[in-house]
């Protein structure tokens, strides 16, 4: 008789499944209490990152804020990159360029659209009002973007639609006024 089978028999276990359940139960009884999850630098960066910082935030003495500011200082904030995948709904995503993108010329000498546009001729600088929520507060700033003519049309797509709708409304009202004047005569 092997030692393992005597151990199993002494515990009153009759099958492999019962042996497994008993082993799990013993582990749960004698394991160390739950350890808190370690917070990594990446977790801190995700929590503390800000698109733009106020002077009050820059003077903060907390190490988490200083670490996030160190990362943000490495970003190149002259021009932003844009995500125009949802341009038809008026939603444009913006972010600062990384060193790799700056060295490649993306966003300055190559169109700033992140998805598939690599045009380098006929770029125009567009200054966009960027409204966003960060740390529970609504913020707004102006951001410069260098885009090709096709992407510039996408950037201004919603405004152009709204402008055309206003023109149609005003023309429709003008026609109604003309009809009323003719009726009165």
XYZ file of N, CA and C in Angstrom:
555
model
N 0.859 -1.181 0.000
C 0.000 0.000 0.000
C 0.900 1.239 0.000
N 0.629 2.142 -0.962
C 1.454 3.347 -1.068
C 1.081 4.351 0.009
N 1.998 5.290 0.241
C 1.739 6.304 1.262
C 0.614 7.241 0.854
N 0.507 7.506 -0.442
C -0.547 8.400 -0.912
C -1.915 7.766 -0.688
N -2.044 6.490 -0.989
C -3.337 5.838 -0.816
C -3.692 5.724 0.664
N -2.695 5.550 1.547
C -2.992 5.519 2.972
C -3.418 6.895 3.462
N -2.800 7.965 2.899
C -3.187 9.320 3.290
C -4.624 9.592 2.857
N -4.961 9.200 1.633
C -6.308 9.391 1.116
C -7.302 8.589 1.941
N -6.957 7.346 2.237
C -7.860 6.495 3.011
C -8.046 7.033 4.424
N -6.981 7.591 5.016
C -7.086 8.115 6.377
C -7.969 9.365 6.441
N -8.133 10.050 5.331
C -8.981 11.240 5.282
C -10.428 10.891 4.919
N -10.681 9.668 4.632
C -12.032 9.235 4.294
C -12.432 9.592 2.873
N -11.461 9.820 1.992
C -11.724 10.193 0.617
C -11.863 8.932 -0.213
N -12.909 8.894 -1.042
C -13.156 7.691 -1.821
C -12.906 7.875 -3.307
N -12.845 9.126 -3.820
C -12.636 9.340 -5.251
C -11.670 10.492 -5.478
N -11.222 10.615 -6.720
C -10.298 11.702 -7.070
C -10.971 13.057 -6.893
N -12.248 13.148 -7.249
C -12.983 14.419 -7.124
C -13.104 14.821 -5.660
N -13.418 13.897 -4.829
C -13.523 14.183 -3.400
C -12.161 14.613 -2.853
N -11.100 13.952 -3.322
C -9.742 14.329 -2.903
C -9.437 15.767 -3.329
N -9.812 16.135 -4.557
C -9.593 17.496 -5.060
C -10.350 18.517 -4.212
N -11.620 18.224 -3.921
C -12.423 19.157 -3.127
C -11.825 19.355 -1.742
N -11.348 18.287 -1.140
C -10.755 18.388 0.186
C -9.450 19.185 0.142
N -8.648 19.003 -0.896
C -7.401 19.751 -1.034
C -7.678 21.249 -1.224
N -8.679 21.596 -2.012
C -9.047 23.006 -2.219
C -9.527 23.609 -0.914
N -10.326 22.861 -0.165
C -10.843 23.347 1.112
C -9.686 23.618 2.098
N -8.724 22.697 2.155
C -7.561 22.903 3.024
C -6.755 24.127 2.599
N -6.590 24.317 1.298
C -5.850 25.474 0.790
C -6.542 26.769 1.205
N -7.858 26.823 1.045
C -8.597 28.043 1.379
C -8.541 28.344 2.869
N -8.504 27.309 3.699
C -8.437 27.512 5.147
C -7.083 28.047 5.601
N -6.016 27.588 4.948
C -4.674 27.889 5.440
C -3.878 28.881 4.595
N -4.485 29.447 3.571
C -3.745 30.398 2.738
C -3.603 31.741 3.454
N -2.692 32.553 2.957
C -2.460 33.881 3.532
C -3.668 34.761 3.232
N -3.947 35.745 4.094
C -5.058 36.655 3.807
C -4.836 37.374 2.473
N -5.919 37.846 1.895
C -5.866 38.477 0.567
C -4.907 39.669 0.575
N -3.962 39.639 -0.324
C -2.984 40.721 -0.452
C -3.545 41.792 -1.380
N -3.351 43.070 -1.066
C -3.832 44.117 -1.974
C -3.065 44.053 -3.303
N -3.739 44.429 -4.361
C -3.130 44.405 -5.685
C -2.094 45.517 -5.769
N -0.931 45.190 -6.301
C 0.131 46.173 -6.442
C -0.231 47.187 -7.510
N 0.034 48.448 -7.245
C -0.220 49.506 -8.212
C 1.075 49.752 -8.975
N 1.003 49.629 -10.293
C 2.184 49.826 -11.126
C 2.301 51.285 -11.550
N 3.441 51.640 -12.115
C 3.632 52.995 -12.624
C 2.635 53.296 -13.732
N 2.337 52.310 -14.546
C 1.363 52.494 -15.637
C -0.019 52.828 -15.077
N -0.425 52.153 -13.987
C -1.716 52.442 -13.358
C -1.756 53.882 -12.842
N -0.665 54.304 -12.217
C -0.577 55.675 -11.701
C -0.640 56.672 -12.853
N 0.069 56.380 -13.937
C 0.076 57.271 -15.100
C -1.318 57.403 -15.702
N -2.035 56.284 -15.832
C -3.396 56.332 -16.365
C -4.302 57.178 -15.475
N -4.108 57.088 -14.179
C -4.950 57.817 -13.234
C -4.608 59.308 -13.194
N -3.338 59.649 -13.284
C -2.891 61.029 -13.088
C -2.691 61.826 -14.372
N -2.741 61.185 -15.543
C -2.471 61.891 -16.802
C -3.516 62.972 -17.063
N -3.067 64.128 -17.526
C -3.944 65.245 -17.894
C -3.536 65.731 -19.276
N -4.516 66.102 -20.086
C -4.237 66.636 -21.423
C -3.480 67.958 -21.296
N -3.971 68.835 -20.442
C -3.297 70.085 -20.088
C -3.390 70.260 -18.585
N -2.372 70.847 -17.976
C -2.364 71.051 -16.527
C -2.421 72.529 -16.186
N -3.109 72.826 -15.082
C -3.132 74.200 -14.580
C -1.863 74.441 -13.753
N -1.597 75.696 -13.434
C -0.406 76.027 -12.633
C -0.493 75.405 -11.238
N -1.725 75.324 -10.683
C -1.901 74.725 -9.359
C -1.493 73.257 -9.366
N -1.880 72.545 -10.424
C -1.534 71.133 -10.520
C -0.037 70.939 -10.704
N 0.608 71.862 -11.406
C 2.045 71.729 -11.655
C 2.863 71.885 -10.371
N 2.326 72.619 -9.392
C 3.070 72.837 -8.153
C 2.803 71.745 -7.112
N 2.035 70.726 -7.468
C 1.720 69.637 -6.551
C 2.991 68.882 -6.159
N 3.047 68.460 -4.902
C 4.241 67.767 -4.401
C 4.073 66.248 -4.391
N 2.908 65.739 -4.792
C 2.700 64.292 -4.760
C 3.551 63.612 -5.822
N 4.118 62.476 -5.468
C 5.011 61.773 -6.398
C 4.252 61.267 -7.618
N 2.980 60.908 -7.436
C 2.206 60.395 -8.568
C 2.002 61.481 -9.623
N 1.714 62.682 -9.162
C 1.523 63.803 -10.084
C 2.831 64.170 -10.759
N 3.921 64.195 -9.983
C 5.232 64.515 -10.566
C 5.634 63.492 -11.623
N 5.342 62.206 -11.375
C 5.678 61.166 -12.337
C 4.881 61.366 -13.634
N 3.577 61.647 -13.513
C 2.737 61.873 -14.696
C 3.201 63.111 -15.456
N 3.595 64.154 -14.736
C 4.077 65.368 -15.397
C 5.391 65.096 -16.124
N 6.231 64.237 -15.577
C 7.475 63.864 -16.251
C 7.198 63.200 -17.588
N 6.180 62.335 -17.616
C 5.790 61.692 -18.879
C 5.215 62.735 -19.837
N 4.349 63.607 -19.338
C 3.699 64.607 -20.188
C 4.707 65.585 -20.773
N 5.789 65.863 -20.024
C 6.814 66.773 -20.528
C 7.540 66.188 -21.737
N 7.511 64.868 -21.870
C 8.167 64.215 -23.005
C 7.309 64.244 -24.264
N 6.028 64.603 -24.122
C 5.148 64.692 -25.288
C 5.408 65.995 -26.032
N 5.138 66.008 -27.317
C 5.377 67.177 -28.140
C 4.036 67.842 -28.398
N 3.845 69.040 -27.811
C 2.528 69.650 -27.750
C 2.337 70.813 -28.711
N 3.125 70.885 -29.761
C 2.910 71.948 -30.741
C 1.708 71.613 -31.613
N 1.669 70.380 -32.120
C 0.556 69.905 -32.937
C 0.005 68.623 -32.328
N -1.289 68.390 -32.550
C -1.930 67.171 -32.060
C -2.219 66.227 -33.224
N -2.477 64.978 -32.903
C -2.963 64.009 -33.888
C -4.463 63.861 -33.680
N -5.194 63.580 -34.771
C -6.642 63.457 -34.647
C -7.122 62.107 -35.156
N -8.223 61.668 -34.593
C -8.873 60.427 -35.001
C -10.207 60.827 -35.627
N -10.316 60.667 -36.935
C -11.500 61.127 -37.669
C -12.446 59.982 -38.040
N -12.389 58.868 -37.334
C -13.248 57.736 -37.686
C -14.730 58.043 -37.452
N -15.047 58.953 -36.532
C -16.446 59.304 -36.246
C -16.740 60.754 -36.629
N -16.121 61.244 -37.704
C -16.275 62.647 -38.085
C -17.714 63.004 -38.429
N -18.501 62.067 -38.954
C -19.873 62.354 -39.379
C -20.767 62.735 -38.204
N -20.447 62.270 -37.012
C -21.230 62.633 -35.830
C -20.637 63.840 -35.112
N -19.547 64.373 -35.643
C -18.917 65.545 -35.032
C -17.962 65.191 -33.907
N -17.651 63.929 -33.752
C -16.749 63.506 -32.684
C -15.359 63.279 -33.260
N -14.421 64.081 -32.801
C -13.040 63.988 -33.261
C -12.164 63.757 -32.038
N -11.381 62.691 -32.077
C -10.467 62.398 -30.975
C -9.132 63.085 -31.208
N -8.556 63.646 -30.152
C -7.267 64.330 -30.252
C -6.313 63.813 -29.188
N -5.037 63.762 -29.534
C -3.989 63.445 -28.564
C -2.691 64.077 -29.022
N -1.769 64.244 -28.066
C -0.465 64.800 -28.396
C 0.383 63.748 -29.095
N 1.391 64.217 -29.809
C 2.291 63.313 -30.540
C 3.389 62.789 -29.621
N 3.852 61.584 -29.900
C 4.982 61.006 -29.172
C 6.273 61.327 -29.941
N 7.410 61.032 -29.357
C 8.700 61.312 -29.993
C 8.831 60.567 -31.320
N 8.389 59.332 -31.339
C 8.462 58.520 -32.551
C 7.677 59.177 -33.695
N 6.500 59.701 -33.391
C 5.669 60.355 -34.406
C 6.275 61.679 -34.857
N 6.901 62.390 -33.936
C 7.557 63.655 -34.284
C 8.721 63.391 -35.229
N 9.530 62.387 -34.917
C 10.676 62.064 -35.765
C 10.236 61.634 -37.162
N 9.109 60.974 -37.250
C 8.572 60.540 -38.535
C 7.929 61.691 -39.311
N 7.536 62.757 -38.592
C 6.900 63.906 -39.222
C 5.385 63.853 -39.175
N 4.817 62.867 -38.515
C 3.360 62.717 -38.435
C 2.771 63.880 -37.657
N 1.801 64.537 -38.267
C 1.134 65.647 -37.610
C 1.741 66.995 -37.923
N 2.866 67.020 -38.638
C 3.488 68.284 -39.020
C 3.779 68.302 -40.514
N 4.534 67.341 -41.010
C 4.796 67.270 -42.449
C 4.011 66.145 -43.123
N 3.324 65.333 -42.304
C 2.401 64.296 -42.786
C 1.066 64.540 -42.094
N -0.026 64.315 -42.806
C -1.371 64.554 -42.276
C -1.535 63.962 -40.873
N -2.220 64.692 -39.988
C -2.366 64.303 -38.586
C -3.451 63.263 -38.345
N -4.194 62.865 -39.378
C -5.212 61.835 -39.196
C -4.520 60.515 -38.877
N -4.882 59.903 -37.765
C -4.207 58.688 -37.292
C -4.459 57.474 -38.167
N -5.593 57.420 -38.828
C -5.995 56.193 -39.511
C -5.852 56.284 -41.020
N -4.694 55.880 -41.523
C -4.523 55.635 -42.942
C -4.178 56.799 -43.834
N -4.139 58.006 -43.354
C -3.821 59.135 -44.226
C -2.339 59.476 -44.077
N -1.598 59.355 -45.173
C -0.158 59.616 -45.160
C 0.197 60.723 -46.155
N -0.733 61.612 -46.452
C -0.519 62.686 -47.417
C 0.459 63.699 -46.822
N 1.406 64.164 -47.660
C 2.384 65.134 -47.162
C 2.377 66.436 -47.962
N 1.500 66.543 -48.951
C 1.424 67.774 -49.747
C 0.082 68.456 -49.532
N 0.099 69.767 -49.562
C -1.141 70.533 -49.437
C -1.737 70.503 -48.039
N -0.889 70.456 -47.020
C -1.393 70.428 -45.649
C -1.790 71.826 -45.201
N -2.808 71.884 -44.375
C -3.229 73.160 -43.805
C -3.346 73.022 -42.288
N -3.030 74.097 -41.598
C -3.116 74.093 -40.141
C -4.510 74.545 -39.745
N -5.157 73.736 -38.923
C -6.494 74.035 -38.440
C -6.423 74.115 -36.923
N -7.014 75.160 -36.369
C -7.051 75.303 -34.921
C -8.439 74.885 -34.459
N -8.500 73.848 -33.648
C -9.774 73.281 -33.221
C -10.055 73.601 -31.763
N -11.301 73.985 -31.455
C -11.671 74.096 -30.040
C -11.875 72.687 -29.501
N -11.166 72.349 -28.471
C -11.217 70.994 -27.926
C -11.829 71.044 -26.539
N -13.041 70.499 -26.414
C -13.736 70.439 -25.127
C -13.683 68.992 -24.649
N -13.334 68.811 -23.402
C -13.187 67.461 -22.854
C -13.430 67.485 -21.354
N -13.684 66.319 -20.792
C -13.859 66.167 -19.345
C -12.657 65.425 -18.799
N -12.099 65.964 -17.715
C -10.911 65.345 -17.127
C -10.968 65.522 -15.622
N -10.820 64.445 -14.906
C -10.854 64.455 -13.435
C -12.153 65.070 -12.932
N -13.250 64.800 -13.638
C -14.558 65.271 -13.210
C -14.845 66.729 -13.526
N -13.971 67.408 -14.225
C -14.180 68.817 -14.556
C -14.194 68.998 -16.067
N -15.063 69.879 -16.534
C -15.121 70.187 -17.968
C -14.019 71.189 -18.290
N -13.265 70.905 -19.355
C -12.166 71.784 -19.751
C -12.263 72.065 -21.237
N -11.596 73.135 -21.664
C -11.609 73.505 -23.073
C -10.301 74.199 -23.420
N -9.790 73.917 -24.621
C -8.575 74.571 -25.094
C -8.570 74.550 -26.618
N -7.677 75.334 -27.215
C -7.499 75.336 -28.665
C -6.286 74.476 -28.996
N -6.441 73.617 -30.003
C -5.387 72.686 -30.392
C -5.141 72.832 -31.885
N -3.849 72.885 -32.280
C -3.501 72.979 -33.704
C -3.318 71.591 -34.295
N -3.856 71.412 -35.509
C -3.763 70.143 -36.220
C -3.382 70.451 -37.665
N -2.431 69.680 -38.236
C -2.053 69.829 -39.656
C -2.680 68.674 -40.423
N -3.603 69.003 -41.334
C -4.329 67.972 -42.075
C -4.348 68.294 -43.568
N -4.560 67.250 -44.374
C -4.692 67.422 -45.822
C -6.093 67.969 -46.130
N -6.353 68.302 -47.382
C -7.642 68.906 -47.734
C -8.799 67.937 -47.508
N -8.600 66.659 -47.777
C -9.657 65.661 -47.556
C -10.003 65.567 -46.073
N -8.992 65.499 -45.243
C -9.228 65.403 -43.796
C -9.745 66.727 -43.231
N -9.361 67.846 -43.829
C -9.888 69.142 -43.396
C -11.397 69.186 -43.638
N -11.841 68.623 -44.770
C -13.281 68.547 -45.031
C -13.974 67.710 -43.965
N -13.329 66.633 -43.524
C -13.901 65.794 -42.470
C -13.956 66.538 -41.144
N -12.907 67.313 -40.858
C -12.867 68.081 -39.609
C -14.023 69.075 -39.562
N -14.316 69.713 -40.702
C -15.365 70.740 -40.748
C -16.712 70.196 -41.202
N -16.870 68.883 -41.297
C -18.065 68.252 -41.852
C -19.338 68.656 -41.105
N -19.358 68.517 -39.795
C -20.569 68.790 -39.022
C -20.937 70.262 -39.074
N -19.952 71.132 -38.963
C -20.239 72.573 -39.031
C -20.808 72.941 -40.385
N -20.267 72.339 -41.444
C -20.751 72.619 -42.789
C -22.212 72.168 -42.937
N -22.541 71.003 -42.392
C -23.925 70.521 -42.430
C -24.863 71.452 -41.669
N -24.437 71.889 -40.498
C -25.260 72.798 -39.699
C -25.465 74.123 -40.435
N -24.429 74.622 -41.078
C -24.509 75.873 -41.819
C -25.492 75.740 -42.990
N -25.412 74.615 -43.713
C -26.321 74.385 -44.822
C -27.759 74.266 -44.336
N -27.975 73.638 -43.195
C -29.318 73.506 -42.634
C -29.870 74.871 -42.251
N -29.034 75.740 -41.685
C -29.478 77.097 -41.338
C -29.832 77.893 -42.584
N -29.040 77.716 -43.647
C -29.335 78.416 -44.899
C -30.677 77.973 -45.455
N -30.939 76.662 -45.444
C -32.211 76.143 -45.940
C -33.373 76.689 -45.124
N -33.204 76.750 -43.805
C -34.252 77.295 -42.938
C -34.512 78.757 -43.248
N -33.441 79.516 -43.395
C -33.612 80.944 -43.658
C -34.215 81.172 -45.045
N -33.849 80.355 -46.041
C -34.448 80.476 -47.377
C -35.916 80.093 -47.327
N -36.240 79.067 -46.573
C -37.629 78.637 -46.434
C -38.472 79.709 -45.778
N -37.938 80.371 -44.787
C -38.663 81.461 -44.109
C -38.819 82.644 -45.042
N -37.802 82.905 -45.840
C -37.874 84.015 -46.797
C -38.950 83.788 -47.837
N -39.098 82.568 -48.325
C -40.130 82.235 -49.309
C -41.510 82.391 -48.703
N -41.676 81.985 -47.443
C -42.963 82.121 -46.778
C -43.355 83.580 -46.634
N -42.383 84.443 -46.326
C -42.660 85.875 -46.196
C -43.068 86.471 -47.540
N -42.393 86.022 -48.626
C -42.746 86.508 -49.960
C -44.172 86.112 -50.310
N -44.578 84.884 -49.999
C -45.932 84.419 -50.279
C -46.954 85.241 -49.505
N -46.659 85.565 -48.243
C -47.563 86.362 -47.421
C -47.716 87.763 -48.001
N -46.621 88.335 -48.463
C -46.673 89.692 -49.055
C -47.538 89.677 -50.303
N -47.427 88.652 -51.135
C -48.222 88.557 -52.353
C -49.683 88.396 -52.027
N -50.002 87.636 -50.987
C -51.399 87.446 -50.578
C -52.004 88.765 -50.126
N -51.254 89.577 -49.398
C -51.764 90.837 -48.860
C -52.076 91.829 -49.976
N -51.354 91.736 -51.082
C -51.549 92.665 -52.190
C -52.770 92.278 -52.913
